[in-house]
């Protein structure tokens, strides 16, 4: 439910309405617009339906929200959210480039990749320390050792970090080492993990599950916001379709659809979205043209030797070219890198 306030509502009137909602055991989210403010009401709305809220001074209109997702919806918060992580803002004018290997392999390799992606314009270094591999026999990641390497390299080179968390018990530990916690496609509906990250209040990059609809994706984000953590960056990374030529089918529709439905920033992962490095640059251009707020790209100094996902990783020269091409598209759509 949304309570739209009149443009001349006083602070006291607003407070009275909010206090009333809280007294009924419901939560509020206030969104201050240029013209008027709106109060989003979250919780068991039946409790409030019997209350004549429209009778309160300052209330223009009470509107029922039909969508299941509330806190993430644009109805609740018409202005786009900008997630600020240290000196990087995701969801603003800048298209934020995140680059790095699929998995953290060793200090030297990560350092070399980091120096290169930074030089090309990346602001955030990606790399997994805990890898959710399809096979238990594949490399599972360096674990805590990988987190330490990530932190050291980011501090040295001047990049922020994004890395995946796969276990709710690791959230506290991860928070010591990384700037943005990634929830991978396989864990998009790991609700305990989502809640734990919500409670931590740390920035999170939430990837779309490979078989999740856009609505299910937004409902997962709702779990995090429901714990009062609004630092959520969504990531479209491709879904399963009948097509097998590519690893996944990048759902470009999801970018403008999510922009319409939600105020949260959305970035695109063209690496898992295609599974083929040769497709990464054109798909990145398309993502930015469609309105993506950033790109999460796998990069390696020697993709042919990468321990995982080498076939979809750009080498550092191709990454540099990719950023140049994407920059031209960004400028054409009024953004910058
Ligand atoms: C990743 O980004 O490292 C990853 C495992 O991706 P996804 O969860 O999208 O498969
Ligand atoms: Mn990967």
Tab-separated table of N, CA and C in Angstrom, residues 183-329:
chain	number	residue	atom	x	y	z
A	183	UNK	N	25.826	-12.710	-4.654
A	183	UNK	CA	25.016	-13.926	-4.499
A	183	UNK	C	24.879	-14.485	-5.908
A	184	UNK	N	25.360	-15.694	-6.098
A	184	UNK	CA	25.385	-16.277	-7.432
A	184	UNK	C	24.022	-16.795	-7.864
A	185	UNK	N	23.953	-17.097	-9.165
A	185	UNK	CA	22.701	-17.572	-9.761
A	185	UNK	C	22.146	-18.786	-9.007
A	186	UNK	N	23.041	-19.680	-8.606
A	186	UNK	CA	22.595	-20.916	-7.938
A	186	UNK	C	22.033	-20.663	-6.540
A	187	UNK	N	22.340	-19.523	-5.998
A	187	UNK	CA	21.886	-19.198	-4.639
A	187	UNK	C	20.836	-18.091	-4.583
A	188	UNK	N	20.300	-17.735	-5.747
A	188	UNK	CA	19.356	-16.600	-5.753
A	188	UNK	C	18.175	-16.831	-4.824
A	189	UNK	N	17.801	-18.089	-4.644
A	189	UNK	CA	16.683	-18.361	-3.738
A	189	UNK	C	17.123	-19.071	-2.463
A	190	UNK	N	18.378	-18.835	-2.087
A	190	UNK	CA	18.851	-19.328	-0.786
A	190	UNK	C	18.442	-18.253	0.225
A	191	UNK	N	17.224	-18.412	0.737
A	191	UNK	CA	16.621	-17.319	1.514
A	191	UNK	C	17.367	-17.024	2.807
A	192	UNK	N	17.977	-18.051	3.404
A	192	UNK	CA	18.759	-17.793	4.620
A	192	UNK	C	19.979	-16.925	4.315
A	193	UNK	N	20.576	-17.184	3.155
A	193	UNK	CA	21.725	-16.375	2.734
A	193	UNK	C	21.271	-14.934	2.472
A	194	UNK	N	20.151	-14.784	1.794
A	194	UNK	CA	19.643	-13.438	1.490
A	194	UNK	C	19.354	-12.665	2.786
A	195	UNK	N	18.746	-13.353	3.739
A	195	UNK	CA	18.412	-12.682	5.008
A	195	UNK	C	19.685	-12.262	5.742
A	196	UNK	N	20.656	-13.159	5.771
A	196	UNK	CA	21.911	-12.880	6.479
A	196	UNK	C	22.629	-11.679	5.863
A	197	UNK	N	22.627	-11.611	4.541
A	197	UNK	CA	23.257	-10.477	3.854
A	197	UNK	C	22.451	-9.215	4.122
A	198	UNK	N	21.144	-9.371	4.200
A	198	UNK	CA	20.283	-8.228	4.524
A	198	UNK	C	20.648	-7.671	5.882
A	199	UNK	N	20.772	-8.562	6.855
A	199	UNK	CA	21.087	-8.143	8.224
A	199	UNK	C	22.461	-7.464	8.279
A	200	UNK	N	23.390	-7.942	7.440
A	200	UNK	CA	24.762	-7.383	7.462
A	200	UNK	C	24.806	-5.945	6.954
A	201	UNK	N	23.794	-5.538	6.179
A	201	UNK	CA	23.704	-4.182	5.593
A	201	UNK	C	24.820	-3.905	4.583
A	202	UNK	N	25.513	-4.933	4.152
A	202	UNK	CA	26.630	-4.729	3.216
A	202	UNK	C	26.117	-4.667	1.781
A	203	UNK	N	26.840	-3.955	0.897
A	203	UNK	CA	26.438	-3.936	-0.504
A	203	UNK	C	26.443	-5.353	-1.080
A	204	UNK	N	25.457	-5.634	-1.910
A	204	UNK	CA	25.338	-6.972	-2.480
A	204	UNK	C	25.020	-6.907	-3.963
A	205	UNK	N	25.651	-7.798	-4.705
A	205	UNK	CA	25.337	-7.953	-6.118
A	205	UNK	C	24.574	-9.266	-6.237
A	206	UNK	N	23.291	-9.156	-6.548
A	206	UNK	CA	22.417	-10.334	-6.592
A	206	UNK	C	22.221	-10.770	-8.035
A	207	UNK	N	22.683	-11.986	-8.346
A	207	UNK	CA	22.552	-12.478	-9.718
A	207	UNK	C	21.232	-13.207	-9.916
A	208	UNK	N	20.713	-13.109	-11.118
A	208	UNK	CA	19.450	-13.769	-11.429
A	208	UNK	C	19.673	-15.273	-11.560
A	209	UNK	N	18.815	-16.041	-10.965
A	209	UNK	CA	18.903	-17.493	-11.095
A	209	UNK	C	18.707	-17.902	-12.545
A	210	UNK	N	19.342	-18.994	-12.931
A	210	UNK	CA	19.293	-19.358	-14.352
A	210	UNK	C	17.901	-19.799	-14.807
A	211	UNK	N	17.030	-20.116	-13.838
A	211	UNK	CA	15.665	-20.479	-14.213
A	211	UNK	C	14.632	-19.611	-13.504
A	212	UNK	N	15.060	-18.428	-13.139
A	212	UNK	CA	14.155	-17.541	-12.396
A	212	UNK	C	13.491	-16.527	-13.326
A	213	UNK	N	12.229	-16.275	-13.069
A	213	UNK	CA	11.548	-15.206	-13.813
A	213	UNK	C	11.997	-13.860	-13.228
A	214	UNK	N	11.671	-12.818	-13.943
A	214	UNK	CA	12.024	-11.472	-13.465
A	214	UNK	C	11.347	-11.219	-12.108
A	215	UNK	N	10.110	-11.669	-11.977
A	215	UNK	CA	9.398	-11.438	-10.712
A	215	UNK	C	10.045	-12.207	-9.558
A	216	UNK	N	10.445	-13.456	-9.829
A	216	UNK	CA	11.112	-14.228	-8.767
A	216	UNK	C	12.434	-13.556	-8.376
A	217	UNK	N	13.119	-13.034	-9.383
A	217	UNK	CA	14.379	-12.329	-9.156
A	217	UNK	C	14.135	-11.133	-8.217
A	218	UNK	N	13.111	-10.364	-8.510
A	218	UNK	CA	12.818	-9.191	-7.680
A	218	UNK	C	12.345	-9.591	-6.280
A	219	UNK	N	11.650	-10.725	-6.194
A	219	UNK	CA	11.223	-11.189	-4.860
A	219	UNK	C	12.431	-11.556	-3.997
A	220	UNK	N	13.459	-12.091	-4.639
A	220	UNK	CA	14.686	-12.413	-3.890
A	220	UNK	C	15.338	-11.139	-3.367
A	221	UNK	N	15.359	-10.107	-4.210
A	221	UNK	CA	15.913	-8.821	-3.762
A	221	UNK	C	15.088	-8.276	-2.595
A	222	UNK	N	13.787	-8.514	-2.665
A	222	UNK	CA	12.869	-8.036	-1.607
A	222	UNK	C	13.290	-8.590	-0.234
A	223	UNK	N	13.758	-9.840	-0.210
A	223	UNK	CA	14.227	-10.432	1.052
A	223	UNK	C	15.337	-9.596	1.681
A	224	UNK	N	16.234	-9.080	0.843
A	224	UNK	CA	17.375	-8.311	1.362
A	224	UNK	C	16.898	-6.935	1.829
A	225	UNK	N	16.076	-6.284	1.014
A	225	UNK	CA	15.563	-4.963	1.398
A	225	UNK	C	14.694	-5.054	2.647
A	226	UNK	N	14.015	-6.180	2.788
A	226	UNK	CA	13.133	-6.358	3.941
A	226	UNK	C	13.910	-6.371	5.260
A	227	UNK	N	15.225	-6.617	5.182
A	227	UNK	CA	16.076	-6.536	6.382
A	227	UNK	C	16.691	-5.145	6.499
A	228	UNK	N	16.133	-4.187	5.750
A	228	UNK	CA	16.617	-2.799	5.768
A	228	UNK	C	17.976	-2.636	5.119
A	229	UNK	N	18.289	-3.493	4.198
A	229	UNK	CA	19.515	-3.307	3.417
A	229	UNK	C	19.100	-2.938	1.995
A	230	UNK	N	19.294	-1.663	1.664
A	230	UNK	CA	18.894	-1.174	0.334
A	230	UNK	C	20.067	-1.140	-0.633
A	231	UNK	N	21.225	-1.647	-0.179
A	231	UNK	CA	22.427	-1.605	-1.038
A	231	UNK	C	22.473	-2.800	-1.975
A	232	UNK	N	21.456	-2.915	-2.806
A	232	UNK	CA	21.354	-4.084	-3.671
A	232	UNK	C	21.537	-3.689	-5.135
A	233	UNK	N	22.445	-4.421	-5.791
A	233	UNK	CA	22.685	-4.241	-7.221
A	233	UNK	C	22.221	-5.537	-7.876
A	234	UNK	N	21.327	-5.439	-8.831
A	234	UNK	CA	20.843	-6.644	-9.514
A	234	UNK	C	21.779	-6.973	-10.672
A	235	UNK	N	21.831	-8.241	-11.057
A	235	UNK	CA	22.695	-8.633	-12.181
A	235	UNK	C	21.999	-9.665	-13.065
A	236	UNK	N	21.777	-9.277	-14.311
A	236	UNK	CA	21.241	-10.215	-15.316
A	236	UNK	C	22.435	-10.976	-15.889
A	237	UNK	N	22.371	-12.325	-15.824
A	237	UNK	CA	23.509	-13.136	-16.264
A	237	UNK	C	23.094	-14.258	-17.200
A	238	UNK	N	21.912	-14.100	-17.792
A	238	UNK	CA	21.474	-15.118	-18.741
A	238	UNK	C	20.645	-16.187	-18.071
A	239	UNK	N	19.704	-16.709	-18.846
A	239	UNK	CA	18.813	-17.764	-18.343
A	239	UNK	C	18.888	-18.969	-19.276
A	240	UNK	N	18.380	-20.101	-18.806
A	240	UNK	CA	18.360	-21.322	-19.619
A	240	UNK	C	17.209	-21.269	-20.615
A	241	UNK	N	17.524	-21.523	-21.845
A	241	UNK	CA	16.467	-21.648	-22.856
A	241	UNK	C	16.776	-22.899	-23.667
A	242	UNK	N	16.044	-23.129	-24.755
A	242	UNK	CA	16.338	-24.308	-25.598
A	242	UNK	C	17.632	-24.130	-26.378
A	243	UNK	N	18.172	-22.930	-26.432
A	243	UNK	CA	19.391	-22.669	-27.202
A	243	UNK	C	20.609	-23.267	-26.501
A	244	UNK	N	21.393	-24.019	-27.262
A	244	UNK	CA	22.585	-24.617	-26.636
A	244	UNK	C	23.888	-24.087	-27.231
A	245	UNK	N	23.774	-23.266	-28.276
A	245	UNK	CA	24.993	-22.715	-28.880
A	245	UNK	C	25.731	-21.832	-27.872
A	246	UNK	N	24.941	-21.080	-27.128
A	246	UNK	CA	25.509	-20.246	-26.068
A	246	UNK	C	25.258	-20.935	-24.722
A	247	UNK	N	26.066	-20.581	-23.721
A	247	UNK	CA	25.934	-21.224	-22.400
A	247	UNK	C	24.579	-20.888	-21.761
A	248	UNK	N	24.200	-19.634	-21.883
A	248	UNK	CA	22.890	-19.164	-21.409
A	248	UNK	C	22.349	-18.210	-22.467
A	249	UNK	N	21.114	-17.776	-22.300
A	249	UNK	CA	20.572	-16.753	-23.200
A	249	UNK	C	20.456	-15.477	-22.379
A	250	UNK	N	21.256	-14.487	-22.744
A	250	UNK	CA	21.187	-13.235	-21.979
A	250	UNK	C	19.836	-12.581	-22.250
A	251	UNK	N	19.096	-12.337	-21.208
A	251	UNK	CA	17.754	-11.772	-21.357
A	251	UNK	C	17.872	-10.248	-21.347
A	252	UNK	N	18.085	-9.711	-22.536
A	252	UNK	CA	18.268	-8.251	-22.637
A	252	UNK	C	16.983	-7.529	-22.221
A	253	UNK	N	15.841	-8.190	-22.442
A	253	UNK	CA	14.549	-7.583	-22.032
A	253	UNK	C	14.549	-7.240	-20.546
A	254	UNK	N	15.252	-8.075	-19.783
A	254	UNK	CA	15.211	-7.904	-18.320
A	254	UNK	C	15.737	-6.533	-17.902
A	255	UNK	N	16.651	-5.978	-18.697
A	255	UNK	CA	17.266	-4.701	-18.290
A	255	UNK	C	16.218	-3.574	-18.267
A	256	UNK	N	15.571	-3.277	-19.419
A	256	UNK	CA	14.551	-2.214	-19.332
A	256	UNK	C	13.331	-2.625	-18.521
A	257	UNK	N	13.017	-3.919	-18.487
A	257	UNK	CA	11.851	-4.360	-17.694
A	257	UNK	C	12.098	-4.075	-16.215
A	258	UNK	N	13.293	-4.412	-15.753
A	258	UNK	CA	13.608	-4.181	-14.336
A	258	UNK	C	13.691	-2.685	-14.041
A	259	UNK	N	14.182	-1.927	-15.007
A	259	UNK	CA	14.220	-0.460	-14.814
A	259	UNK	C	12.805	0.096	-14.624
A	260	UNK	N	11.841	-0.512	-15.332
A	260	UNK	CA	10.456	-0.043	-15.187
A	260	UNK	C	9.856	-0.487	-13.851
A	261	UNK	N	10.138	-1.728	-13.476
A	261	UNK	CA	9.506	-2.305	-12.291
A	261	UNK	C	10.165	-1.892	-10.981
A	262	UNK	N	11.471	-1.623	-11.052
A	262	UNK	CA	12.235	-1.418	-9.817
A	262	UNK	C	13.120	-0.174	-9.877
A	263	UNK	N	13.445	0.334	-8.704
A	263	UNK	CA	14.356	1.485	-8.613
A	263	UNK	C	15.801	1.035	-8.468
A	264	UNK	N	16.029	-0.279	-8.335
A	264	UNK	CA	17.388	-0.766	-8.064
A	264	UNK	C	18.255	-0.739	-9.327
A	265	UNK	N	19.556	-0.519	-9.157
A	265	UNK	CA	20.444	-0.580	-10.320
A	265	UNK	C	20.570	-2.015	-10.850
A	266	UNK	N	20.788	-2.118	-12.139
A	266	UNK	CA	20.975	-3.449	-12.732
A	266	UNK	C	22.210	-3.460	-13.622
A	267	UNK	N	23.054	-4.454	-13.410
A	267	UNK	CA	24.237	-4.624	-14.252
A	267	UNK	C	24.077	-5.929	-15.031
A	268	UNK	N	24.929	-6.080	-16.038
A	268	UNK	CA	24.844	-7.273	-16.901
A	268	UNK	C	26.165	-8.027	-16.878
A	269	UNK	N	26.071	-9.340	-16.839
A	269	UNK	CA	27.240	-10.217	-16.928
A	269	UNK	C	27.217	-10.892	-18.299
A	270	UNK	N	27.965	-10.336	-19.250
A	270	UNK	CA	27.942	-10.896	-20.606
A	270	UNK	C	28.780	-12.175	-20.716
A	271	UNK	N	29.591	-12.469	-19.706
A	271	UNK	CA	30.467	-13.645	-19.758
A	271	UNK	C	29.652	-14.915	-19.524
A	272	UNK	N	28.937	-14.973	-18.376
A	272	UNK	CA	28.072	-16.133	-18.137
A	272	UNK	C	26.849	-16.067	-19.048
A	273	UNK	N	26.490	-14.863	-19.460
A	273	UNK	CA	25.331	-14.701	-20.349
A	273	UNK	C	25.516	-15.312	-21.715
A	274	UNK	N	26.782	-15.444	-22.145
A	274	UNK	CA	27.048	-16.001	-23.478
A	274	UNK	C	27.879	-17.291	-23.404
A	275	UNK	N	28.862	-17.313	-22.524
A	275	UNK	CA	29.755	-18.482	-22.429
A	275	UNK	C	30.841	-18.493	-23.496
A	276	UNK	N	30.877	-17.450	-24.337
A	276	UNK	CA	31.862	-17.397	-25.420
A	276	UNK	C	32.512	-16.011	-25.442
A	277	UNK	N	33.832	-15.962	-25.327
A	277	UNK	CA	34.478	-14.646	-25.218
A	277	UNK	C	34.237	-13.769	-26.435
A	278	UNK	N	34.084	-14.394	-27.594
A	278	UNK	CA	33.877	-13.622	-28.828
A	278	UNK	C	32.548	-12.879	-28.853
A	279	UNK	N	31.629	-13.271	-28.000
A	279	UNK	CA	30.319	-12.603	-27.967
A	279	UNK	C	30.242	-11.537	-26.887
A	280	UNK	N	31.257	-11.510	-26.024
A	280	UNK	CA	31.175	-10.647	-24.833
A	280	UNK	C	31.109	-9.151	-25.189
A	281	UNK	N	31.946	-8.717	-26.142
A	281	UNK	CA	31.966	-7.280	-26.463
A	281	UNK	C	30.659	-6.819	-27.118
A	282	UNK	N	30.175	-7.494	-28.178
A	282	UNK	CA	28.903	-7.013	-28.750
A	282	UNK	C	27.742	-7.050	-27.768
A	283	UNK	N	27.705	-8.073	-26.926
A	283	UNK	CA	26.599	-8.170	-25.958
A	283	UNK	C	26.742	-7.073	-24.886
A	284	UNK	N	27.967	-6.717	-24.556
A	284	UNK	CA	28.185	-5.624	-23.598
A	284	UNK	C	27.674	-4.309	-24.181
A	285	UNK	N	27.923	-4.110	-25.467
A	285	UNK	CA	27.428	-2.870	-26.110
A	285	UNK	C	25.906	-2.830	-26.035
A	286	UNK	N	25.290	-3.987	-26.317
A	286	UNK	CA	23.824	-4.053	-26.296
A	286	UNK	C	23.291	-3.777	-24.888
A	287	UNK	N	23.973	-4.325	-23.895
A	287	UNK	CA	23.518	-4.148	-22.500
A	287	UNK	C	23.516	-2.682	-22.114
A	288	UNK	N	24.581	-1.991	-22.480
A	288	UNK	CA	24.673	-0.571	-22.121
A	288	UNK	C	23.638	0.233	-22.913
A	289	UNK	N	23.444	-0.135	-24.167
A	289	UNK	CA	22.421	0.563	-24.964
A	289	UNK	C	21.035	0.349	-24.351
A	290	UNK	N	20.814	-0.816	-23.755
A	290	UNK	CA	19.498	-1.136	-23.166
A	290	UNK	C	19.293	-0.493	-21.797
A	291	UNK	N	20.359	0.098	-21.250
A	291	UNK	CA	20.186	0.825	-19.983
A	291	UNK	C	20.878	0.217	-18.777
A	292	UNK	N	21.770	-0.763	-19.002
A	292	UNK	CA	22.474	-1.371	-17.867
A	292	UNK	C	23.335	-0.325	-17.152
A	293	UNK	N	23.466	-0.471	-15.844
A	293	UNK	CA	24.247	0.468	-15.037
A	293	UNK	C	25.698	0.033	-14.877
A	294	UNK	N	26.019	-1.154	-15.377
A	294	UNK	CA	27.385	-1.625	-15.238
A	294	UNK	C	27.536	-2.974	-15.922
A	295	UNK	N	28.784	-3.440	-15.968
A	295	UNK	CA	29.084	-4.740	-16.584
A	295	UNK	C	29.993	-5.522	-15.654
A	296	UNK	N	29.743	-6.819	-15.565
A	296	UNK	CA	30.571	-7.719	-14.767
A	296	UNK	C	31.190	-8.700	-15.764
A	297	UNK	N	32.500	-8.547	-15.982
A	297	UNK	CA	33.126	-9.259	-17.099
A	297	UNK	C	34.300	-10.119	-16.617
A	298	UNK	N	34.364	-11.340	-17.123
A	298	UNK	CA	35.500	-12.202	-16.760
A	298	UNK	C	36.701	-11.886	-17.654
A	299	UNK	N	37.831	-11.658	-16.982
A	299	UNK	CA	39.066	-11.258	-17.673
A	299	UNK	C	40.214	-12.069	-17.094
A	300	UNK	N	41.126	-12.490	-17.972
A	300	UNK	CA	42.296	-13.244	-17.502
A	300	UNK	C	43.499	-12.857	-18.348
A	301	UNK	N	44.679	-12.886	-17.752
A	301	UNK	CA	45.882	-12.587	-18.550
A	301	UNK	C	46.148	-13.705	-19.546
A	302	UNK	N	45.800	-14.927	-19.172
A	302	UNK	CA	45.955	-16.063	-20.098
A	302	UNK	C	44.687	-16.911	-20.029
A	303	UNK	N	43.625	-16.516	-20.747
A	303	UNK	CA	42.356	-17.271	-20.642
A	303	UNK	C	42.535	-18.763	-20.903
A	304	UNK	N	43.500	-19.089	-21.768
A	304	UNK	CA	43.686	-20.516	-22.116
A	304	UNK	C	44.223	-21.315	-20.924
A	305	UNK	N	44.770	-20.618	-19.949
A	305	UNK	CA	45.299	-21.317	-18.769
A	305	UNK	C	44.425	-21.127	-17.518
A	306	UNK	N	43.319	-20.418	-17.663
A	306	UNK	CA	42.466	-20.126	-16.501
A	306	UNK	C	41.934	-21.417	-15.887
A	307	UNK	N	41.830	-21.456	-14.572
A	307	UNK	CA	41.334	-22.679	-13.925
A	307	UNK	C	39.826	-22.845	-14.121
A	308	UNK	N	39.137	-21.738	-14.383
A	308	UNK	CA	37.718	-21.904	-14.707
A	308	UNK	C	37.256	-20.803	-15.658
A	309	UNK	N	36.323	-21.177	-16.510
A	309	UNK	CA	35.663	-20.259	-17.449
A	309	UNK	C	36.603	-19.500	-18.396
A	310	UNK	N	37.702	-20.133	-18.783
A	310	UNK	CA	38.617	-19.508	-19.744
A	310	UNK	C	37.948	-19.211	-21.083
A	311	UNK	N	37.037	-20.076	-21.510
A	311	UNK	CA	36.429	-19.894	-22.844
A	311	UNK	C	35.558	-18.633	-22.931
A	312	UNK	N	35.127	-18.146	-21.771
A	312	UNK	CA	34.296	-16.937	-21.808
A	312	UNK	C	35.041	-15.711	-21.271
A	313	UNK	N	36.338	-15.893	-20.998
A	313	UNK	CA	37.113	-14.774	-20.435
A	313	UNK	C	37.800	-13.975	-21.537
A	314	UNK	N	37.770	-12.666	-21.413
A	314	UNK	CA	38.500	-11.809	-22.353
A	314	UNK	C	39.952	-11.758	-21.902
A	315	UNK	N	40.888	-11.674	-22.874
A	315	UNK	CA	42.247	-11.381	-22.442
A	315	UNK	C	42.331	-9.872	-22.206
A	316	UNK	N	43.438	-9.395	-21.673
A	316	UNK	CA	43.474	-7.993	-21.239
A	316	UNK	C	43.384	-7.017	-22.425
A	317	UNK	N	43.940	-7.406	-23.590
A	317	UNK	CA	43.835	-6.526	-24.775
A	317	UNK	C	42.377	-6.405	-25.216
A	318	UNK	N	41.701	-7.542	-25.259
A	318	UNK	CA	40.300	-7.512	-25.688
A	318	UNK	C	39.415	-6.791	-24.672
A	319	UNK	N	39.797	-6.876	-23.408
A	319	UNK	CA	39.035	-6.149	-22.388
A	319	UNK	C	39.179	-4.636	-22.618
A	320	UNK	N	40.393	-4.226	-22.915
A	320	UNK	CA	40.641	-2.800	-23.166
A	320	UNK	C	39.796	-2.321	-24.361
A	321	UNK	N	39.776	-3.152	-25.415
A	321	UNK	CA	38.978	-2.787	-26.606
A	321	UNK	C	37.497	-2.742	-26.260
A	322	UNK	N	37.076	-3.711	-25.467
A	322	UNK	CA	35.664	-3.770	-25.075
A	322	UNK	C	35.253	-2.480	-24.366
A	323	UNK	N	36.094	-2.046	-23.410
A	323	UNK	CA	35.738	-0.836	-22.651
A	323	UNK	C	35.652	0.365	-23.597
A	324	UNK	N	36.572	0.445	-24.564
A	324	UNK	CA	36.536	1.569	-25.521
A	324	UNK	C	35.226	1.568	-26.302
A	325	UNK	N	34.834	0.392	-26.777
A	325	UNK	CA	33.602	0.318	-27.575
A	325	UNK	C	32.378	0.640	-26.722
A	326	UNK	N	32.382	0.126	-25.508
A	326	UNK	CA	31.240	0.357	-24.620
A	326	UNK	C	31.163	1.836	-24.229
A	327	UNK	N	32.335	2.469	-24.109
A	327	UNK	CA	32.350	3.893	-23.743
A	327	UNK	C	31.616	4.719	-24.805
A	328	UNK	N	31.845	4.367	-26.076
A	328	UNK	CA	31.176	5.101	-27.168
A	328	UNK	C	29.661	4.945	-27.065
A	329	UNK	N	29.208	3.723	-26.737
A	329	UNK	CA	27.764	3.494	-26.595
A	329	UNK	C	27.252	4.267	-25.376
